[in-house]
Short mmCIF file of C-alpha atoms in Angstrom, two decimals:
data_model
loop_
_atom_site.label_atom_id
_atom_site.label_comp_id
_atom_site.label_asym_id
_atom_site.label_seq_id
_atom_site.Cartn_x
_atom_site.Cartn_y
_atom_site.Cartn_z
CA MET A 50 -56.96 21.63 -45.39
CA SER A 51 -54.43 20.55 -42.79
CA SER A 52 -55.39 18.46 -39.82
CA ILE A 53 -54.17 19.39 -36.40
CA SER A 54 -53.71 16.58 -33.89
CA GLU A 55 -54.54 17.43 -30.33
CA LYS A 56 -51.60 16.95 -27.92
CA LYS A 57 -52.72 15.57 -24.58
CA GLU A 58 -50.72 15.79 -21.35
CA ILE A 59 -49.92 12.46 -19.72
CA GLN A 60 -51.63 12.13 -16.35
CA THR A 61 -49.98 10.26 -13.44
CA ASN A 62 -50.34 10.11 -9.70
CA VAL A 63 -46.55 9.89 -9.26
CA GLN A 64 -45.56 13.34 -8.10
CA GLU A 65 -42.51 15.29 -9.15
CA LEU A 66 -39.56 15.64 -6.80
CA THR A 67 -39.24 18.93 -4.97
CA PHE A 68 -36.35 20.83 -3.46
CA GLY A 69 -36.71 22.18 0.06
CA PRO A 70 -34.48 24.16 2.45
CA ARG A 71 -32.52 20.97 3.26
CA GLY A 72 -32.18 19.81 -0.32
CA ILE A 73 -34.13 17.31 -2.37
CA ASP A 74 -37.23 15.83 -0.68
CA LEU A 75 -37.70 12.11 -1.34
CA PRO A 76 -41.09 10.43 -0.88
CA GLU A 77 -41.33 7.18 1.08
CA GLU A 78 -41.32 3.95 -0.94
CA SER A 79 -44.79 3.06 0.38
CA THR A 80 -46.06 6.41 -0.90
CA ILE A 81 -44.57 5.75 -4.34
CA LEU A 82 -46.20 2.30 -4.41
CA ASN A 83 -49.60 3.80 -3.65
CA TRP A 84 -49.16 6.31 -6.48
CA VAL A 85 -48.29 3.53 -8.93
CA ILE A 86 -51.30 1.44 -7.80
CA GLU A 87 -53.61 4.40 -8.45
CA ASP A 88 -52.14 4.71 -11.97
CA PHE A 89 -52.81 1.02 -12.59
CA LYS A 90 -56.42 1.37 -11.41
CA ASN A 91 -56.91 4.37 -13.65
CA ALA A 92 -55.57 2.39 -16.60
CA PHE A 93 -57.19 -1.01 -16.02
CA GLY A 94 -60.21 -0.22 -13.89
CA LYS A 95 -61.00 0.24 -10.27
CA ASP A 96 -61.88 -3.46 -9.88
CA LEU A 97 -58.21 -4.45 -10.18
CA LYS A 98 -57.27 -5.84 -6.76
CA PHE A 99 -53.91 -5.19 -5.14
CA THR A 100 -54.68 -6.09 -1.52
CA ASN A 101 -56.65 -8.77 0.31
CA GLU A 102 -59.20 -8.37 3.08
CA ARG A 103 -56.42 -7.68 5.60
CA GLN A 104 -55.00 -4.92 3.36
CA GLU A 105 -51.90 -7.00 2.61
CA LEU A 106 -50.29 -6.48 -0.79
CA LEU A 107 -50.96 -9.31 -3.23
CA LEU A 108 -47.43 -9.83 -4.49
CA SER A 109 -48.32 -13.14 -6.14
CA THR A 110 -50.61 -11.42 -8.64
CA PRO A 111 -49.30 -10.00 -11.95
CA GLN A 112 -50.50 -6.50 -11.06
CA GLY A 113 -48.84 -6.75 -7.65
CA GLN A 114 -45.52 -7.75 -9.20
CA LEU A 115 -45.66 -4.96 -11.80
CA ALA A 116 -46.67 -2.28 -9.32
CA THR A 117 -43.88 -3.12 -6.84
CA ALA A 118 -41.30 -3.38 -9.66
CA TRP A 119 -42.26 0.03 -11.07
CA ALA A 120 -42.25 1.58 -7.59
CA ALA A 121 -38.77 0.15 -6.96
CA ILE A 122 -37.50 1.58 -10.27
CA ILE A 123 -38.87 5.02 -9.43
CA SER A 124 -37.40 4.85 -5.91
CA ASP A 125 -33.97 3.87 -7.27
CA ARG A 126 -34.13 6.75 -9.72
CA ASN A 127 -34.94 9.13 -6.86
CA ARG A 128 -32.07 7.86 -4.73
CA LEU A 129 -29.62 8.16 -7.62
CA LEU A 130 -30.72 11.73 -8.25
CA ALA A 131 -30.41 12.57 -4.55
CA TYR A 132 -26.93 11.01 -4.54
CA TYR A 133 -25.73 13.23 -7.37
CA VAL A 134 -27.38 16.29 -5.86
CA ASN A 135 -25.37 15.67 -2.68
CA GLN A 136 -22.19 15.18 -4.71
CA VAL A 137 -21.96 18.93 -5.36
CA ASP A 138 -21.44 19.40 -1.61
CA PRO A 139 -17.72 18.96 -0.76
CA ASN A 140 -18.69 17.38 2.58
CA TYR A 141 -20.34 14.44 0.80
CA ALA A 142 -18.61 14.30 -2.59
CA MET A 143 -16.56 11.20 -3.35
CA GLY A 144 -14.86 9.47 -6.23
CA ARG A 145 -15.07 11.13 -9.63
CA MET A 146 -17.31 13.94 -8.37
CA GLN A 147 -14.88 14.80 -5.58
CA ASP A 148 -12.02 14.80 -8.10
CA GLY A 149 -13.99 17.37 -10.11
CA ILE A 150 -14.42 19.64 -7.08
CA GLY A 151 -10.70 19.31 -6.39
CA ARG A 152 -9.87 20.49 -9.89
CA ILE A 153 -11.68 23.75 -9.19
CA TYR A 154 -8.85 24.39 -6.75
CA PHE A 155 -6.26 22.89 -9.14
CA ILE A 156 -5.54 19.93 -6.86
CA GLU A 157 -5.49 16.24 -7.75
CA ARG A 158 -6.13 13.20 -5.57
CA ARG A 159 -2.91 11.70 -4.30
CA LYS A 160 -2.21 8.27 -5.72
CA ALA A 161 -0.91 5.36 -3.71
CA THR A 162 2.85 5.28 -3.18
CA VAL A 163 5.27 2.48 -2.37
CA THR A 164 7.44 1.94 0.68
CA THR A 165 11.14 2.64 0.08
CA VAL A 166 14.00 1.37 2.19
CA VAL A 167 17.80 1.42 2.03
CA GLY A 168 19.30 -2.06 2.19
CA LYS A 169 22.89 -2.62 3.30
CA CYS A 170 24.20 -5.40 1.05
CA ARG A 171 27.32 -7.11 2.41
CA GLY A 172 29.56 -9.46 0.51
CA LYS A 173 32.74 -9.89 -1.48
CA THR A 174 34.36 -6.77 -2.87
CA GLY A 175 33.62 -6.29 -6.56
CA THR A 176 30.40 -8.33 -6.55
CA VAL A 177 27.89 -6.82 -8.98
CA ILE A 178 24.28 -6.57 -7.82
CA PRO A 179 22.17 -5.88 -10.92
CA VAL A 180 19.50 -3.19 -10.95
CA GLY A 181 16.05 -4.63 -10.36
CA ILE A 182 17.26 -7.30 -7.94
CA LYS A 183 14.58 -8.48 -5.51
CA VAL A 184 14.70 -8.95 -1.75
CA LYS A 185 12.12 -9.85 0.87
CA ASP A 186 11.35 -8.63 4.39
CA GLN A 187 10.29 -10.74 7.35
CA GLN A 188 6.61 -10.01 6.64
CA GLY A 189 6.90 -11.57 3.19
CA ASN A 190 6.80 -8.31 1.21
CA VAL A 191 8.98 -8.26 -1.90
CA TYR A 192 11.14 -5.25 -2.78
CA LYS A 193 12.94 -4.35 -5.98
CA SER A 194 16.07 -2.23 -6.26
CA SER A 195 15.65 1.10 -7.99
CA GLY A 196 18.12 3.15 -9.98
CA GLU A 197 19.55 3.12 -13.47
CA LYS A 198 22.85 1.28 -12.94
CA ASP A 199 24.02 -1.94 -11.34
CA ALA A 200 25.53 -1.64 -7.85
CA VAL A 201 28.98 -2.93 -6.91
CA ILE A 202 30.06 -3.96 -3.41
CA ILE A 203 33.06 -1.87 -2.33
CA ASP A 204 35.41 -1.63 0.66
CA ASN A 205 34.33 1.02 3.18
CA ILE A 206 36.70 2.31 5.87
CA LEU A 207 34.71 2.96 9.04
CA PRO A 208 35.67 4.24 12.51
CA VAL A 209 35.58 1.83 15.45
CA LYS A 210 32.85 2.80 17.94
CA ASP A 211 32.60 2.09 21.65
CA ALA A 212 29.46 1.12 23.57
CA ASN A 213 28.41 4.80 23.73
CA GLY A 214 28.81 5.32 20.00
CA GLN A 215 32.01 7.36 20.36
CA ASP A 216 35.08 6.91 18.14
CA VAL A 217 37.79 4.70 19.62
CA LYS A 218 41.30 6.19 19.43
CA ASP A 219 44.73 4.60 19.83
CA GLU A 220 47.49 5.79 22.15
CA ASN A 221 48.44 8.46 19.60
CA GLY A 222 44.93 9.90 19.45
CA VAL A 223 44.24 8.50 15.99
CA VAL A 224 40.77 7.11 15.40
CA LYS A 225 40.84 3.35 14.90
CA THR A 226 39.24 2.07 11.71
CA PHE A 227 38.17 -1.17 10.12
CA THR A 228 37.17 -2.20 6.60
CA GLU A 229 33.72 -3.51 5.75
CA SER A 230 32.63 -4.59 2.27
CA TYR A 231 29.10 -3.45 1.45
CA ILE A 232 26.97 -1.19 -0.72
CA ASN A 233 23.79 0.68 0.21
CA ILE A 234 20.96 0.16 -2.30
CA LYS A 235 17.52 1.74 -2.35
CA PHE A 236 14.66 -0.75 -2.67
CA GLU A 237 10.99 -0.16 -3.48
CA CYS A 238 8.16 -2.42 -2.40
CA LEU A 239 6.35 -4.08 -5.29
CA GLU A 240 3.01 -3.47 -3.60
CA GLU A 241 1.62 0.02 -3.12
CA GLY A 242 0.24 1.17 0.20
CA ALA A 243 1.18 1.73 3.83
CA ILE A 244 3.56 -1.22 4.27
CA SER A 245 6.00 -0.81 7.14
CA CYS A 246 9.58 -2.05 7.04
CA PRO A 247 11.13 -1.59 10.50
CA ALA A 248 14.89 -1.56 10.90
CA GLY A 249 16.44 -5.01 10.74
CA THR A 250 13.52 -6.69 8.94
CA LEU A 251 14.78 -6.57 5.34
CA THR A 252 16.86 -9.73 5.65
CA GLU A 253 16.09 -12.21 2.86
CA ARG A 254 17.75 -12.30 -0.55
CA TYR A 255 14.91 -13.14 -2.90
CA GLN A 256 17.46 -13.80 -5.65
CA VAL A 257 20.87 -15.29 -4.76
CA ILE A 258 24.01 -13.89 -6.40
CA PRO A 259 27.48 -15.40 -5.78
CA GLY A 260 29.51 -13.04 -3.61
CA TRP A 261 26.46 -11.34 -2.11
CA GLU A 262 26.27 -12.65 1.44
CA SER A 263 23.56 -10.76 3.32
CA ILE A 264 21.22 -7.77 3.44
CA THR A 265 19.64 -5.72 6.20
CA ASN A 266 18.17 -2.28 6.70
CA GLU A 267 19.74 -0.25 9.49
CA GLN A 268 16.96 2.37 9.39
CA ASP A 269 13.18 2.10 9.16
CA GLY A 270 11.84 2.27 5.63
CA GLU A 271 9.88 5.27 4.42
CA VAL A 272 6.33 3.96 4.57
CA GLY A 273 4.22 4.35 1.44
CA SER A 274 0.62 5.49 1.41
CA ASP A 275 -2.72 4.32 0.11
CA THR A 276 -4.71 6.28 -2.43
CA GLU A 277 -6.02 9.42 -0.75
CA SER A 278 -9.38 8.68 0.83
CA GLN A 279 -12.51 10.81 0.65
CA ALA A 280 -11.92 12.28 4.11
CA GLN A 281 -8.22 12.92 3.51
CA PHE A 282 -8.82 14.58 0.15
CA GLU A 283 -11.52 16.83 1.61
CA GLN A 284 -9.26 17.80 4.50
CA ARG A 285 -6.46 18.76 2.09
CA ARG A 286 -8.92 20.68 -0.09
CA ARG A 287 -10.00 22.71 2.93
CA LEU A 288 -6.37 23.42 3.76
CA SER A 289 -5.67 24.34 0.13
CA VAL A 290 -8.33 27.00 -0.47
CA ALA A 291 -5.70 29.67 0.19
CA VAL A 292 -3.33 28.34 -2.49
CA ASN A 293 -4.01 31.34 -4.75
CA SER A 294 -3.30 33.88 -2.00
CA VAL A 295 -0.01 35.17 -0.56
CA ASN A 296 1.39 36.65 2.65
CA SER A 297 -0.38 34.34 5.11
CA VAL A 298 0.35 31.09 6.95
CA ASP A 299 -2.62 29.48 5.19
CA SER A 300 -1.22 30.28 1.75
CA ILE A 301 2.17 28.79 2.70
CA MET A 302 0.46 25.67 4.03
CA ALA A 303 -1.62 25.31 0.86
CA GLU A 304 1.40 25.74 -1.40
CA LEU A 305 3.40 23.10 0.47
CA LEU A 306 0.57 20.56 0.51
CA ASN A 307 0.06 20.99 -3.23
CA SER A 308 3.71 20.83 -4.31
CA VAL A 309 4.20 17.69 -6.40
CA TYR A 310 6.73 16.02 -8.65
CA GLU A 311 6.77 13.15 -11.10
CA GLU A 312 9.02 10.12 -11.43
CA GLN A 313 9.46 6.96 -13.43
CA ASP A 314 8.35 3.75 -11.74
CA GLN A 315 9.90 0.28 -11.95
CA ASN A 316 8.01 -0.48 -15.16
CA GLY A 317 9.10 2.69 -16.95
CA ASN A 318 5.75 4.46 -16.49
CA ILE A 319 5.64 8.12 -15.46
CA ARG A 320 3.94 8.61 -12.11
CA LYS A 321 2.60 12.13 -11.72
CA ASN A 322 1.28 14.23 -8.84
CA ILE A 323 3.54 12.63 -6.21
CA PRO A 324 3.44 14.89 -3.13
CA ILE A 325 6.69 16.41 -1.98
CA CYS A 326 5.36 17.03 1.54
CA GLN A 327 3.36 14.33 3.26
CA ASP A 328 2.32 16.94 5.79
CA ALA A 329 3.09 20.51 6.83
CA TYR A 330 2.48 22.81 9.78
CA VAL A 331 2.79 26.58 9.52
CA THR A 332 2.35 29.16 12.27
CA GLU A 333 3.70 32.60 13.12
CA ASN A 334 4.76 34.91 15.95
CA SER A 335 3.55 38.40 15.18
CA GLU A 336 4.71 39.80 18.51
CA SER A 337 7.92 41.73 19.20
CA ILE A 338 9.15 39.19 21.76
CA SER A 339 9.95 35.50 21.55
CA LYS A 340 6.93 33.24 21.98
CA THR A 341 6.56 29.54 22.74
CA ILE A 342 4.02 27.71 20.59
CA GLY A 343 3.59 23.99 21.11
CA SER A 344 6.99 23.58 22.87
CA VAL A 345 8.79 25.46 20.06
CA VAL A 346 10.27 28.91 20.72
CA LEU A 347 9.57 31.30 17.84
CA GLU A 348 11.64 34.42 17.28
CA PRO A 349 9.87 37.81 17.19
CA HIS A 350 8.06 38.63 13.93
CA SER A 351 8.77 35.25 12.37
CA ILE A 352 7.05 32.34 10.72
CA TYR A 353 7.61 28.69 11.56
CA VAL A 354 7.34 25.99 8.91
CA CYS A 355 7.62 22.29 9.70
CA VAL A 356 7.30 19.61 7.02
CA ALA A 357 7.25 15.85 6.78
CA ALA A 358 9.11 15.25 3.54
CA SER A 359 12.01 13.42 1.96
CA GLY A 360 15.34 15.15 1.56
CA GLY A 361 17.37 15.60 -1.59
CA TYR A 362 18.37 18.73 -3.48
CA GLU A 363 15.31 18.94 -5.72
CA ASN A 364 12.85 18.48 -2.86
CA GLU A 365 14.69 21.00 -0.70
CA GLN A 366 14.59 23.58 -3.48
CA ALA A 367 10.88 22.93 -4.13
CA ILE A 368 10.00 23.31 -0.42
CA ALA A 369 12.09 26.47 -0.01
CA LYS A 370 10.64 28.08 -3.14
CA ALA A 371 7.09 27.20 -2.08
CA ILE A 372 7.69 29.04 1.21
CA TRP A 373 9.40 31.98 -0.48
CA ARG A 374 6.59 32.46 -3.03
CA LYS A 375 3.93 32.73 -0.34
CA LYS A 376 5.58 34.24 2.74
CA PRO A 377 5.29 37.94 3.64
CA PRO A 378 8.32 40.01 2.63
CA GLY A 379 10.86 40.66 5.38
CA CYS A 380 9.55 38.23 7.99
CA GLY A 381 11.95 36.17 10.08
CA MET A 382 12.43 32.45 9.42
CA ASN A 383 13.64 31.35 12.89
CA LEU A 384 17.21 31.03 11.60
CA THR A 385 19.40 30.98 14.70
CA TYR A 386 23.06 30.23 15.41
CA PRO A 387 23.64 27.57 16.43
CA GLN A 388 20.72 26.25 14.44
CA LYS A 389 17.82 24.60 16.21
CA PRO A 390 17.39 20.81 15.96
CA ASN A 391 16.03 19.60 12.61
CA SER A 392 16.22 23.10 11.12
CA HIS A 393 17.28 23.30 7.52
CA THR A 394 18.37 26.39 5.60
CA VAL A 395 18.26 26.37 1.81
CA THR A 396 19.62 29.03 -0.52
CA ILE A 397 17.38 29.80 -3.48
CA PHE A 398 17.53 32.27 -6.35
CA ASP A 399 14.72 34.44 -7.66
CA ASP A 400 13.88 32.73 -10.95
CA SER A 401 10.88 34.94 -11.75
CA LYS A 402 10.16 35.43 -15.44
CA ASP A 403 8.21 37.93 -17.50
CA ASP A 404 5.31 37.14 -19.83
CA LEU A 405 7.75 36.13 -22.57
CA GLY A 406 9.56 33.64 -20.36
CA ASN A 407 12.65 35.79 -19.88
CA SER A 408 14.33 36.09 -16.49
CA LEU A 409 13.60 39.35 -14.67
CA TYR A 410 17.16 39.59 -13.40
CA SER A 411 20.55 39.31 -15.07
CA ASN A 412 21.97 38.70 -11.60
CA PRO A 413 19.12 37.09 -9.62
CA PRO A 414 18.92 37.90 -5.89
CA GLN A 415 19.30 34.99 -3.50
CA TYR A 416 17.48 34.21 -0.28
CA ASN A 417 18.06 31.90 2.67
CA ILE A 418 14.87 30.02 3.54
CA THR A 419 14.72 28.10 6.82
CA TYR A 420 12.24 25.36 7.60
CA PHE A 421 12.15 22.37 9.94
CA TYR A 422 11.79 18.65 9.38
CA ALA A 423 9.27 16.96 11.64
CA THR A 424 10.66 14.42 14.08
CA THR A 425 8.97 11.04 13.78
CA VAL A 426 7.34 9.98 17.05
CA PRO A 427 6.52 6.27 17.40
CA ILE A 428 3.06 5.70 18.87
CA GLN A 429 2.23 2.68 21.03
CA ILE A 430 -1.27 1.21 21.34
CA TYR A 431 -2.23 -1.28 24.05
CA ILE A 432 -5.45 -3.27 23.58
CA SER A 433 -7.03 -5.72 26.01
CA MET A 434 -9.79 -7.87 24.47
CA THR A 435 -12.30 -10.30 25.96
CA ARG A 436 -11.70 -13.83 24.70
CA SER A 437 -14.68 -15.10 22.70
CA PRO A 438 -15.41 -18.67 21.51
CA SER A 439 -16.36 -17.27 18.10
CA ALA A 440 -13.10 -15.38 17.64
CA PRO A 441 -11.14 -16.47 14.52
CA LYS A 442 -7.70 -18.01 14.81
CA ASP A 443 -6.05 -14.87 13.47
CA ALA A 444 -8.05 -12.56 15.75
CA ARG A 445 -4.93 -10.83 17.08
CA ASP A 446 -3.67 -10.09 13.55
CA GLN A 447 -7.10 -8.83 12.49
CA VAL A 448 -7.20 -6.38 15.39
CA LYS A 449 -3.68 -5.15 14.62
CA ASP A 450 -4.51 -4.71 10.94
CA ALA A 451 -7.71 -2.80 11.74
CA VAL A 452 -5.91 -0.40 14.08
CA PHE A 453 -2.97 0.09 11.74
CA LYS A 454 -5.28 0.72 8.77
CA ALA A 455 -7.30 3.26 10.74
CA PHE A 456 -4.14 5.09 11.85
CA GLN A 457 -2.90 5.30 8.26
CA GLY A 458 -6.30 6.53 7.05
CA GLY A 459 -6.87 3.38 5.02
CA ASP A 460 -10.43 3.02 6.34
CA GLY A 461 -11.40 6.48 5.07
CA SER A 462 -10.52 8.37 8.25
CA VAL A 463 -8.07 11.25 8.49
CA ARG A 464 -4.49 10.32 9.31
CA PRO A 465 -2.97 12.02 12.40
CA ARG A 466 -0.94 15.05 11.41
CA ILE A 467 1.88 17.21 12.72
CA GLY A 468 0.89 18.80 16.03
CA SER A 469 -2.24 16.69 16.43
CA VAL A 470 -3.98 15.05 19.38
CA ILE A 471 -4.72 11.34 18.93
CA TYR A 472 -7.49 9.82 21.02
CA ALA A 473 -7.64 6.16 21.95
CA SER A 474 -11.38 6.22 21.22
CA ASN A 475 -10.59 6.73 17.52
CA PHE A 476 -9.76 3.03 17.27
CA TYR A 477 -12.82 1.55 18.96
CA SER A 478 -14.99 1.55 15.84
CA PRO A 479 -12.48 -0.14 13.47
CA ILE A 480 -12.06 -2.99 15.97
CA GLN A 481 -15.77 -3.41 16.69
CA LYS A 482 -16.51 -3.61 12.98
CA LEU A 483 -14.58 -6.90 12.88
CA GLY A 484 -17.55 -8.73 14.39
CA ASN A 485 -19.43 -9.50 17.58
CA TRP A 486 -16.40 -11.38 18.89
CA ALA A 487 -14.35 -8.16 19.03
CA VAL A 488 -15.14 -6.99 22.56
CA ILE A 489 -12.74 -4.36 23.90
CA ARG A 490 -11.94 -4.25 27.61
CA THR A 491 -9.39 -1.44 27.56
CA LEU A 492 -7.62 0.51 24.85
CA LEU A 493 -4.78 2.88 25.70
CA ILE A 494 -2.48 4.96 23.54
CA GLY A 495 0.88 6.45 24.37
CA ARG A 496 4.36 7.58 23.42
CA ASP A 497 7.78 7.39 25.04
CA GLY A 498 6.64 4.47 27.20
CA GLY A 499 3.57 6.19 28.69
CA SER A 500 -0.09 5.39 28.05
CA GLY A 501 -3.49 6.98 28.50
CA ASN A 502 -6.66 7.99 26.69
CA GLU A 503 -4.88 10.44 24.39
CA VAL A 504 -1.46 11.38 23.12
CA ARG A 505 -0.22 14.75 21.92
CA VAL A 506 2.53 15.44 19.40
CA GLY A 507 4.26 18.78 19.07
CA ILE A 508 4.22 21.14 16.11
CA ASN A 509 7.70 19.81 15.32
CA GLU A 510 6.65 16.15 15.44
CA ILE A 511 4.68 13.75 13.28
CA PRO A 512 3.20 10.54 14.71
CA SER A 513 3.92 7.14 13.19
CA LEU A 514 2.70 3.65 13.98
CA ASP A 515 4.23 0.28 13.27
CA ARG A 516 2.38 -3.00 13.69
CA SER A 517 5.03 -4.13 16.15
CA TYR A 518 3.98 -1.27 18.45
CA ILE A 519 0.38 -2.53 18.64
CA THR A 520 -0.04 -4.87 21.62
CA VAL A 521 -3.16 -7.06 21.67
CA ASN A 522 -3.98 -9.37 24.59
CA PHE A 523 -7.02 -11.60 25.04
CA ASP A 524 -8.18 -12.07 28.63
CA ASP A 525 -10.51 -14.79 29.88
#
């Protein structure tokens, strides 16, 4: 004869979580504590006291300590569950969960990149500058030369320029020249992130080599970027939902924003998913007459593509093919003669393949794809602060850093894009978060010497900000 043990259901006053129209419903912590107290009384007797005559919780008693600890554990469990429930919503997802949502759309979070700058190294002809040599800018950032081979200073024959930048000619009409010994070398910052290197600031030789006399950068460096923030990644995901479609401006935009490449870093490691385009703007003119959109004249029945990207043959081919794969057949590309400023036409070949990997054409057709590079527009920010006795000694630098970080999206905000409107009010919160001493009197933003409460950039422009363009004054 077999014995059957009776299975009893565990009774508790702690109620199960429920899901309502707005998501998971969480009980108040005081409610959870009352449920736990009732469980204790059921287990140990109703005479077990948890409050005094004034109905104040007796935390000093063992039962009071246990009840509050258990209630806190349950509340933490509830909050953790609610957190992960919200993580399936792209508006709230972050970190690993947001990466997972991105992979549904076959996109990866953009990693931090380094600032690159071309340094003009002057010195004695024939001087060898080894690969990996280090230099320093005026802000103290260290850069390392990239490339596979050592560089050698050579003689360069250059035309003599006048005050207006025009070539100077002799009495026979021949352009005058002079010889300068230098070599241009590309340097990469050792630290990742949005580190600016304005023209003329890369001036210190971190390592001295006989025959190498000086270094400077005649152009601004290409500023790196921080790891893509939650807001930036979600914005790009929204813009990328059309990546699997064709024949629309949204599909072209998505394809450009998701075009990546890989490269080898200074330590020999392969860095993947490096974006080709930092930003892109795509629009169209579907009418039969020319149309002006954002100060740009578009030809009839054409599309307009503007990108913020580095040059080079491989990048140009990748951008042109991304446009060609997604654009409608037969549409115009705004290719005019003479060509418009910053327009770029690239010839590509149809490299389509069949299921076996064989080319579809023995003589592939070729296409001319025209797109535009965005003009960088320096933004100026003018801040007037109230002087406070509690302000730190580096208050001015802290304000500049907060504004610069917010502009670059380093604080989790969205970085200004091509064709965007930037409001001065966007920078109030980052400054005020510095402390009670950070009291703003006025904050203006501008471009081209003007200032106001907002600044607009065209669909052929991308805004940029350097710390030197942030003016901070403290008034009594």
